[in-house]
Tab-separated table of C-alpha atoms and ligand atoms in Angstrom:
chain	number	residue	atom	x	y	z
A	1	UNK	CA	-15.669	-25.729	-37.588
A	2	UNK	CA	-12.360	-25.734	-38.791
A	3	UNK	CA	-10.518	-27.945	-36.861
A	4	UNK	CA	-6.875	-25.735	-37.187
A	5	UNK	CA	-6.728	-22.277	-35.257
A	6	UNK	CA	-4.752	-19.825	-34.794
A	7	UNK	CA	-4.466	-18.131	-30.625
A	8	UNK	CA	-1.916	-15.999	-29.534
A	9	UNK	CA	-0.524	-16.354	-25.912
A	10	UNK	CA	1.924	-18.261	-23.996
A	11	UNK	CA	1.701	-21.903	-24.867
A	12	UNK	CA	2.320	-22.914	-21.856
A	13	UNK	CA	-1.534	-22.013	-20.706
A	14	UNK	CA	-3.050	-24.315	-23.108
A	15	UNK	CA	-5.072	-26.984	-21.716
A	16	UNK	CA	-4.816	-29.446	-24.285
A	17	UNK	CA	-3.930	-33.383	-24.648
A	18	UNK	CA	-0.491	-31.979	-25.557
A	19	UNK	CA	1.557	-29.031	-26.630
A	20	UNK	CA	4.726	-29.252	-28.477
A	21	UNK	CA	8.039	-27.788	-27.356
A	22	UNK	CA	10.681	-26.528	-30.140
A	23	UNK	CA	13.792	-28.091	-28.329
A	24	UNK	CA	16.991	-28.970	-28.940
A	25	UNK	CA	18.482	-32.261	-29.788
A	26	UNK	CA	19.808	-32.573	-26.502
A	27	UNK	CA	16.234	-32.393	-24.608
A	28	UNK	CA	17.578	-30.382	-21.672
A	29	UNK	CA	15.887	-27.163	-21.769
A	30	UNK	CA	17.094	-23.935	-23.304
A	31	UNK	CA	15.015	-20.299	-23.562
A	32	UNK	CA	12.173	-19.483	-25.547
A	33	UNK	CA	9.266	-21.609	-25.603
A	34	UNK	CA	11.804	-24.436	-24.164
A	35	UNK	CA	12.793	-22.513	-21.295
A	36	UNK	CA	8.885	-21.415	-20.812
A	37	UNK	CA	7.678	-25.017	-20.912
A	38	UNK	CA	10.667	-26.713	-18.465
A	39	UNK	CA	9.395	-23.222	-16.412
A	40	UNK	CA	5.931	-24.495	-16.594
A	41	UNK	CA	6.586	-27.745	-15.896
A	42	UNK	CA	8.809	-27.820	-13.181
A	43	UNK	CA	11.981	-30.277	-12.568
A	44	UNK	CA	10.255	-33.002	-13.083
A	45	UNK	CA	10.176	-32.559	-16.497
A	46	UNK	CA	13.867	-32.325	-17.500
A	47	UNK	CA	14.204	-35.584	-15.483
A	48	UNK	CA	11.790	-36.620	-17.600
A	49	UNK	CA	14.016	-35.648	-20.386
A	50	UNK	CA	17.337	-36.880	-19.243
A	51	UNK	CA	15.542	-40.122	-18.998
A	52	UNK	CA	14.773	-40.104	-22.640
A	53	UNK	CA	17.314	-42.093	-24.775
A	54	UNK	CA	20.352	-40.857	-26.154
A	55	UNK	CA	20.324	-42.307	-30.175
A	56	UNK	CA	23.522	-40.007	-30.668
A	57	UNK	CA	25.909	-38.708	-28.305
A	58	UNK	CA	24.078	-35.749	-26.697
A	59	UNK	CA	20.961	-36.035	-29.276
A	60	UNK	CA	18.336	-37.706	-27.551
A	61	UNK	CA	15.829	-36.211	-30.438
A	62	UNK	CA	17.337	-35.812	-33.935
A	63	UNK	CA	16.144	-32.884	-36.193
A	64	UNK	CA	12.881	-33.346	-37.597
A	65	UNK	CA	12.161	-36.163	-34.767
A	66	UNK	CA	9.754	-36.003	-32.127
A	67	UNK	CA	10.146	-37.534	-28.229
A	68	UNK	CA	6.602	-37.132	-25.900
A	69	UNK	CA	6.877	-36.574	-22.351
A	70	UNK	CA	4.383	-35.940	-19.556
A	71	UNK	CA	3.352	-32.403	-18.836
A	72	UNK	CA	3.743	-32.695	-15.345
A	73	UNK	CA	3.279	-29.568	-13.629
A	74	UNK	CA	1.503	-27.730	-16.979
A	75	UNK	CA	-2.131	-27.680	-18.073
A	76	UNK	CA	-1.423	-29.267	-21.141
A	77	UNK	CA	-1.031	-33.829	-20.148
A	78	UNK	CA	1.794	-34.243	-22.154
A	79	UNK	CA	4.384	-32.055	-23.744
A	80	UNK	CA	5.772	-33.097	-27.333
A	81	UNK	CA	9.706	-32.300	-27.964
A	82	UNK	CA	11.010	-31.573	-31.806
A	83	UNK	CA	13.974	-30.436	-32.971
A	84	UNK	CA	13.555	-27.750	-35.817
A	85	UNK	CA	16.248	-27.118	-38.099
A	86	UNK	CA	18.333	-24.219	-37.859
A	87	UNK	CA	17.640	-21.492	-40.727
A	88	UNK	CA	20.643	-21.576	-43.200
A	89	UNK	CA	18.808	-20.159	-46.303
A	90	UNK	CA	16.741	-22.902	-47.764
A	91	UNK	CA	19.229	-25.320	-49.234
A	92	UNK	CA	20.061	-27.523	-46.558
A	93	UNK	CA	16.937	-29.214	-46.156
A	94	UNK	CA	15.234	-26.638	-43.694
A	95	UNK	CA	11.136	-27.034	-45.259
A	96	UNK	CA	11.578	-30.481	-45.587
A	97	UNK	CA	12.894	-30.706	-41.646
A	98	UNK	CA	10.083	-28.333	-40.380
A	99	UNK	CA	7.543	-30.250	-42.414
A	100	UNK	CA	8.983	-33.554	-40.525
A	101	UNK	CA	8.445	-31.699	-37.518
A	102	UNK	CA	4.800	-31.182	-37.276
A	103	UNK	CA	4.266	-34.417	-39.321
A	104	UNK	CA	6.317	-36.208	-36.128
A	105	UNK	CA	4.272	-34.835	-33.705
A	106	UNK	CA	1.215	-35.470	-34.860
A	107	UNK	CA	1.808	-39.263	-35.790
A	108	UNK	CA	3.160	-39.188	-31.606
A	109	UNK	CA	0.029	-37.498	-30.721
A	110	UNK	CA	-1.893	-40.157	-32.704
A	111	UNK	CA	-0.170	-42.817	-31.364
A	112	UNK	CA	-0.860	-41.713	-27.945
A	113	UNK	CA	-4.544	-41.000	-28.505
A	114	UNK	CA	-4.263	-37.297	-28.007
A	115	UNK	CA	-6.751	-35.121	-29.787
A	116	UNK	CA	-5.862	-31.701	-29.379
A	117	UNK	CA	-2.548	-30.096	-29.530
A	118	UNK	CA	-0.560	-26.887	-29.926
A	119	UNK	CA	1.981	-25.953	-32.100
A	120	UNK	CA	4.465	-23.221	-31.386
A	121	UNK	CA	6.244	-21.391	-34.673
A	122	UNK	CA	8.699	-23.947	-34.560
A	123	UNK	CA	12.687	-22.913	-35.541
A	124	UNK	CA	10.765	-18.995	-36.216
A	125	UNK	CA	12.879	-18.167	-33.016
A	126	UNK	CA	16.273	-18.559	-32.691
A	127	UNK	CA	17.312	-20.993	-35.144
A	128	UNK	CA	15.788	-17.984	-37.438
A	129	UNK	CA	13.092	-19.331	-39.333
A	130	UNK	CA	11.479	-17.001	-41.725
A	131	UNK	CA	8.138	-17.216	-40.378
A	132	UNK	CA	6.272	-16.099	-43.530
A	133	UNK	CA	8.482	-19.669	-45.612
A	134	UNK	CA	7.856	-21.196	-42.241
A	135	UNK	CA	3.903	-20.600	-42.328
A	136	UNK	CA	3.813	-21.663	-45.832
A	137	UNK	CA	5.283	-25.243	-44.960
A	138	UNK	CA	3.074	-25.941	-41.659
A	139	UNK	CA	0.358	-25.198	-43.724
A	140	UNK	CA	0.704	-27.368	-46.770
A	141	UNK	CA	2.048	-29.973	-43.893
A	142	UNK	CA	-1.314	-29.690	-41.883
A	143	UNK	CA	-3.543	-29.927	-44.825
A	144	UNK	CA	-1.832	-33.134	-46.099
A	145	UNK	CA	-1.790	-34.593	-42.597
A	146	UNK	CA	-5.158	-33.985	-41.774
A	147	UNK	CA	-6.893	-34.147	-44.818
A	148	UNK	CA	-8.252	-37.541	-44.358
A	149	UNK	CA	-8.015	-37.844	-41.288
A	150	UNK	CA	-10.590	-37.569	-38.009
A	151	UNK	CA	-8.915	-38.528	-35.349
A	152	UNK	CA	-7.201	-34.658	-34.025
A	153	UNK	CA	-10.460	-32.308	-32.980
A	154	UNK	CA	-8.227	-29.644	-32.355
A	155	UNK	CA	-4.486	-28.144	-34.004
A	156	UNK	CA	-3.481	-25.104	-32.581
A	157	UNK	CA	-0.972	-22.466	-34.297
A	158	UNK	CA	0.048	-20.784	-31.103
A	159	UNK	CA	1.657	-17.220	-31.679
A	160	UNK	CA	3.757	-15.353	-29.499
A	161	UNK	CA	3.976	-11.619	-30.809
A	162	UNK	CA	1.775	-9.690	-32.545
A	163	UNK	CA	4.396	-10.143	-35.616
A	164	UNK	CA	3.908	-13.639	-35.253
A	165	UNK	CA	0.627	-13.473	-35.305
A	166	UNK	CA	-0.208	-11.521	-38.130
A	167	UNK	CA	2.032	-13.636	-40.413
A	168	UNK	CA	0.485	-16.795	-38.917
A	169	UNK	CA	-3.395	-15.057	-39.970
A	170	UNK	CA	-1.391	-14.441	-43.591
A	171	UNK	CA	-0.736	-17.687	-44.325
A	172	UNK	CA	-3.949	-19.221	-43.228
A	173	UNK	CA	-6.657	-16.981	-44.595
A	174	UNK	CA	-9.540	-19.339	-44.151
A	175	UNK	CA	-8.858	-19.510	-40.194
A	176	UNK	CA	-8.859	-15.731	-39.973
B	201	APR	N1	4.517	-19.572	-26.080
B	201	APR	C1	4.378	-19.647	-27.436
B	201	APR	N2	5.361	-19.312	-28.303
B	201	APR	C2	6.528	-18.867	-27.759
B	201	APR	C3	6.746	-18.767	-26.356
B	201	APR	C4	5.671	-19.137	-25.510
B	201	APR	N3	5.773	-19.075	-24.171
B	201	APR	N4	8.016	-18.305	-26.150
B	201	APR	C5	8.559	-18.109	-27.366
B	201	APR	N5	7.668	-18.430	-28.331
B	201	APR	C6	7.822	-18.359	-29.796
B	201	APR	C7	8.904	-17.460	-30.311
B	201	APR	O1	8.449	-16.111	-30.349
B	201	APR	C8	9.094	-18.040	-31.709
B	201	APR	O2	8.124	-17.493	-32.595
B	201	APR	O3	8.204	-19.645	-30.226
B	201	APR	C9	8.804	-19.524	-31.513
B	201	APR	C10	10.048	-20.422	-31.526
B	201	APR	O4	11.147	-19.726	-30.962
B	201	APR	P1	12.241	-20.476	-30.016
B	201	APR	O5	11.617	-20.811	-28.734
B	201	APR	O6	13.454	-19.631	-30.034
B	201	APR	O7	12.520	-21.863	-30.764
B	201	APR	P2	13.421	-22.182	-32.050
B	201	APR	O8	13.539	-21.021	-32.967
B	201	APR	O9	12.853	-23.469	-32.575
B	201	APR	O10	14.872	-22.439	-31.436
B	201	APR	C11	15.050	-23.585	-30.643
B	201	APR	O11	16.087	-22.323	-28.884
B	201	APR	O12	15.240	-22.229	-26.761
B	201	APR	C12	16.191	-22.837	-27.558
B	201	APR	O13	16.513	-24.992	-26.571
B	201	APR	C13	15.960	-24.317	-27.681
B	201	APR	O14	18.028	-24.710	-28.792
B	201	APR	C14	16.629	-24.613	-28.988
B	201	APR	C15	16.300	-23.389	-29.825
C-alpha cells in the first residue's frame, strides 16, 4: 500500500504520532489550521510554545524550519510547527521554502521516532499558496524524502475543502 494518502477533514481528528501545524514564526497561534490545532489542544499548548526558543526576536521558528511540541489535549501525540512562506509569485524562494517545510518535519518526526503524520496544505491558506504549484512541490518533496526510506508507515495530505481536495487528488494521481 502506498504509504502517502490523501483524507479530507479537520486535521485536528487525526490520531497519528504527529500532525503538523502551518504556523507562524512567532509560534503563538493564529486562525486556520493554527487556530484549529491551539483549539484542539487547549492552553497548554501555546505554553508549550512560548516555551520554545526565540532564535530571532519574535521568531521562535524561521521559515522553512520546523519546532515539535506535544499534542496535549489532541488525538494526534505531538504536533509539528512550520513556518510556510508567504506567496509572492515564485521568485522569492517560495517552492524551495515549502519544500524545506515538509522536508523539516519529517527529519523532526524521524528524529523523534514518529511514524505516521499529517500534513496540512501548508502556506495554501492565507499566505496564498497556489495549491495546484503547491501540490506539485510536496509531491516531488515526498517522493525524494521517502524514496529510500522505511522508517514513516504513514504521510497524510490532509485537505480541508472540497477545492483542496480535488487539486490535492490532481497532483497525486497514483493515490487517487
Ligand atoms: N484541518 C486541515 N486543514 C485546514 C484546517 C483544519 N482544521 N483549517 C484550515 N485548513 C487548511 C486551509 O484550508 C488551507 O488549505 O489549511 C491550509 C493552510 O491554510 P492556513 O491555516 O491559512 O495556513 P497558511 O496559509 O500556511 O498561513 C499561515 O495563517 O493561521 C495563520 O498563524 C498562521 O500566520 C499563520 C498563517
Amino acid at each position: 500500500m502506498n504509504r502517502i494518502q490523501i483524507q479530507q477533514g479537520d486535521i485536528t481528528t487525526f490520531a497519528l504520532d504527529a500532525i503538523v501545524n502551518a504556523a507562524n514564526e512567532a509560534m503563538l497561534g493564529g486562525s486556520g489550521v493554527d487556530g484549529a490545532i491551539h483549539r484542539a489542544a487547549g492552553p497548554r499548548l501555546l505554553d508549550a510554545c512560548l516555551a520554545v526558543a526565540e532564535v530571532a526576536p519574535n521568531v521562535r521558528c524561521p521559515t522553512g524550519e520546523a519546532r515539535i511540541t506535544a499534542g496535549f489535549d489532541l488525538q494526534a501525540r505531538f504536533v509539528i510547527h512550520t513556518v510556510g512562506p508567504v506567496w509572492q509569485g515564485s521568485q522569492h524562494g517560495e517552492p524551495e521554502l515549502l519544500a524545506s517545510c515538509y522536508r523539516s518535519s519529517l527529519q523532526l518526526a524521524r528524529e523523534h521516532g514518529l511514524r505516521t503524520i499529517a500534513f496540512p496544505a501548508i502556506s495554501c491558506g492565507t499566505y496564498g499558496y497556489p495549491v495546484e504549484k503547491a501540490v506539485a512541490v510536496v509531491r516531488k518533496t515526498l517522493t525524494q524524502c521517502l524514496a529510500d526510506d522505511a522508517h514513516f508507515e504513514r504521510v497524510v495530505l490532509v485537505a480541508f475543502g472540497d477545492e483542496s481536495l480535488a487539486a490535492v487528488q490532481a497532483g497525486f494521481p497514483s493515490q487517487s
